[in-house]
Coordinates of C-alpha atoms in Angstrom, one line a residue:
L1196 CA -141.0 6.6 -193.5
G1197 CA -140.0 3.9 -191.0
G1198 CA -141.4 1.2 -193.2
A1199 CA -139.4 2.4 -196.2
W1200 CA -136.2 2.4 -194.1
Y1201 CA -137.0 -1.2 -192.9
M1202 CA -137.5 -2.3 -196.5
T1203 CA -134.2 -0.8 -197.7
Y1204 CA -132.1 -1.6 -194.6
E1205 CA -129.6 -4.2 -195.5
R1206 CA -129.8 -7.2 -193.2
P1207 CA -127.1 -9.8 -193.5
P1208 CA -128.1 -13.4 -193.8
Q1209 CA -128.1 -15.7 -190.8
Y1210 CA -125.8 -18.2 -192.5
C1211 CA -122.4 -17.8 -194.1
Q1212 CA -122.5 -17.5 -197.9
L1213 CA -119.2 -19.4 -198.2
S1214 CA -119.7 -22.3 -195.8
G1215 CA -123.4 -22.3 -194.8
R1216 CA -122.6 -22.1 -191.1
P1217 CA -124.6 -19.9 -188.7
I1218 CA -123.1 -16.4 -188.4
H1219 CA -122.1 -15.4 -184.8
P1220 CA -123.1 -11.7 -184.5
H1221 CA -119.7 -10.6 -183.3
M1222 CA -117.8 -12.5 -186.1
L1223 CA -119.7 -11.3 -189.2
T1224 CA -117.3 -10.6 -192.0
V1225 CA -118.1 -8.9 -195.3
V1226 CA -116.0 -10.2 -198.3
R1227 CA -115.8 -9.5 -202.0
V1228 CA -115.4 -12.5 -204.3
N1229 CA -115.2 -11.8 -208.0
G1230 CA -116.6 -8.3 -207.4
K1231 CA -119.7 -9.7 -205.5
K1232 CA -120.3 -8.8 -201.9
L1233 CA -120.9 -11.8 -199.6
Y1234 CA -121.3 -12.4 -195.9
A1235 CA -119.0 -14.8 -194.1
C1236 CA -119.1 -16.4 -190.7
C1237 CA -115.6 -15.2 -190.0
A1238 CA -112.4 -13.9 -191.6
R1239 CA -110.7 -17.3 -191.4
C1240 CA -113.6 -18.8 -193.5
A1241 CA -112.8 -16.2 -196.2
L1242 CA -109.1 -17.0 -196.1
T1243 CA -109.9 -20.7 -196.3
N1244 CA -112.3 -20.1 -199.3
E1245 CA -109.4 -18.4 -201.2
R1246 CA -107.0 -21.2 -200.3
Q1247 CA -109.4 -23.9 -201.4
T1248 CA -110.8 -22.3 -204.5
G1249 CA -107.9 -20.2 -205.7
I1250 CA -110.3 -17.3 -206.2
H1251 CA -109.2 -14.0 -204.5
T1252 CA -111.5 -13.4 -201.5
E1253 CA -111.0 -9.9 -200.2
V1254 CA -112.0 -9.2 -196.5
V1255 CA -113.7 -5.8 -196.6
Q1256 CA -115.4 -5.4 -193.2
V1257 CA -115.2 -7.3 -190.0
T1258 CA -117.1 -7.1 -186.7
D1259 CA -115.4 -5.9 -183.6
Y1260 CA -115.6 -8.8 -181.2
I1261 CA -116.2 -6.5 -178.2
S1262 CA -118.8 -3.9 -179.5
G1263 CA -120.4 -5.9 -182.3
Q1264 CA -119.9 -2.9 -184.7
R1265 CA -118.6 -3.4 -188.2
I1266 CA -115.3 -1.9 -189.0
D1267 CA -113.0 -1.6 -192.0
A1268 CA -110.8 -4.7 -192.1
R1269 CA -107.8 -2.6 -192.9
K1270 CA -108.2 -0.8 -189.6
A1271 CA -108.8 -3.9 -187.5
W1272 CA -106.5 -5.8 -185.2
F1273 CA -106.8 -9.6 -185.4
V1274 CA -106.1 -12.2 -182.8
D1275 CA -105.0 -15.3 -184.7
G1276 CA -105.2 -18.8 -183.1
S1277 CA -106.6 -18.1 -179.6
R1278 CA -108.3 -20.7 -177.5
A1279 CA -111.6 -19.0 -178.2
E1280 CA -113.2 -20.5 -181.3
P1281 CA -116.7 -19.0 -181.7
C1282 CA -117.1 -20.1 -185.3
S1283 CA -115.6 -23.6 -185.2
S1284 CA -117.1 -27.0 -184.4
P1285 CA -116.0 -28.6 -181.1
A1286 CA -112.5 -30.1 -181.2
M1287 CA -113.8 -33.3 -179.6
K1288 CA -117.2 -34.9 -180.0
Q1289 CA -118.9 -38.2 -179.9
D1290 CA -120.2 -40.1 -182.8
A1291 CA -123.6 -41.8 -182.9
G1292 CA -122.3 -44.8 -181.0
G1293 CA -120.8 -42.7 -178.3
A1294 CA -117.1 -43.1 -179.4
P1295 CA -115.0 -39.9 -179.1
S1296 CA -113.7 -38.4 -182.3
M1297 CA -111.2 -35.6 -182.8
R1298 CA -111.7 -32.8 -185.3
M1299 CA -108.9 -33.0 -187.9
F1300 CA -109.9 -29.9 -190.0
D1301 CA -112.2 -27.0 -189.6
R1302 CA -112.4 -24.3 -192.2
C1303 CA -112.8 -21.7 -189.5
S1304 CA -109.9 -22.8 -187.4
P1305 CA -107.6 -21.5 -186.0
S1306 CA -109.9 -18.7 -184.9
L1307 CA -109.3 -15.2 -186.3
I1308 CA -111.1 -12.6 -184.1
A1309 CA -111.2 -8.9 -185.0
F1310 CA -110.9 -5.9 -182.7
S1311 CA -111.1 -2.2 -183.4
R1312 CA -108.6 -1.4 -180.7
Q1313 CA -105.1 -2.8 -180.3
D1314 CA -105.2 -2.7 -176.5
Q1315 CA -108.4 -4.8 -176.5
A1316 CA -106.8 -7.3 -178.8
L1317 CA -103.8 -7.5 -176.5
N1318 CA -106.0 -8.0 -173.4
F1319 CA -107.8 -10.8 -175.3
I1320 CA -104.5 -12.4 -176.1
A1321 CA -103.5 -12.2 -172.4
A1322 CA -106.6 -14.1 -171.4
N1323 CA -107.0 -16.5 -174.4
G1324 CA -103.7 -16.8 -176.2
G1325 CA -103.1 -16.2 -179.8
K1326 CA -101.0 -13.7 -181.7
L1327 CA -101.7 -10.2 -182.9
T1328 CA -101.9 -9.6 -186.7
T1329 CA -103.4 -7.3 -189.3
V1330 CA -105.3 -8.0 -192.6
N1331 CA -102.1 -7.0 -194.5
D1332 CA -100.1 -9.6 -192.8
L1333 CA -102.9 -12.2 -193.3
E1334 CA -102.9 -11.4 -197.1
I1335 CA -99.1 -11.8 -197.3
Q1336 CA -99.4 -15.1 -195.5
A1337 CA -102.3 -16.3 -197.8
K1338 CA -100.3 -15.4 -200.9
S1339 CA -97.3 -17.4 -199.8
E1340 CA -99.6 -20.4 -199.0
N1341 CA -101.5 -20.1 -202.3
H1342 CA -98.5 -19.8 -204.6
G1343 CA -99.2 -23.2 -206.1
V1344 CA -103.0 -22.8 -206.6
S1345 CA -104.2 -21.9 -210.1
K1346 CA -106.8 -19.2 -210.4

């Protein structure tokens, strides 16, 4: 019986199906693109996917940053733009010759971190900066940014 459960248990991939990046266990995001369920490295990656492709990318589930449990995206509280960026590449790095270079764009930046409880999100903001938002607010913002993109 245990073997049957293991064979049917849905295990998300280790890499984002939108960007190919490794998925941080506390950032896993479940999205729907053209009716197909996909796994993303973070909610920001999903929003970037919609902005870049013009294809509606619905954020369905997110992972609570504190507990690691999946939650309905509509019930989550998000911290937008904190100093914590678990999904992004470093803002500064060195090239092969040792010269510093600065990141100009990262599809997962600014960070978008999900919490199941508003008080935990506010505590995170107090320690790391950012602003509190919801998936509804993010969708409204995305629509206003995408108004010129053809679908």
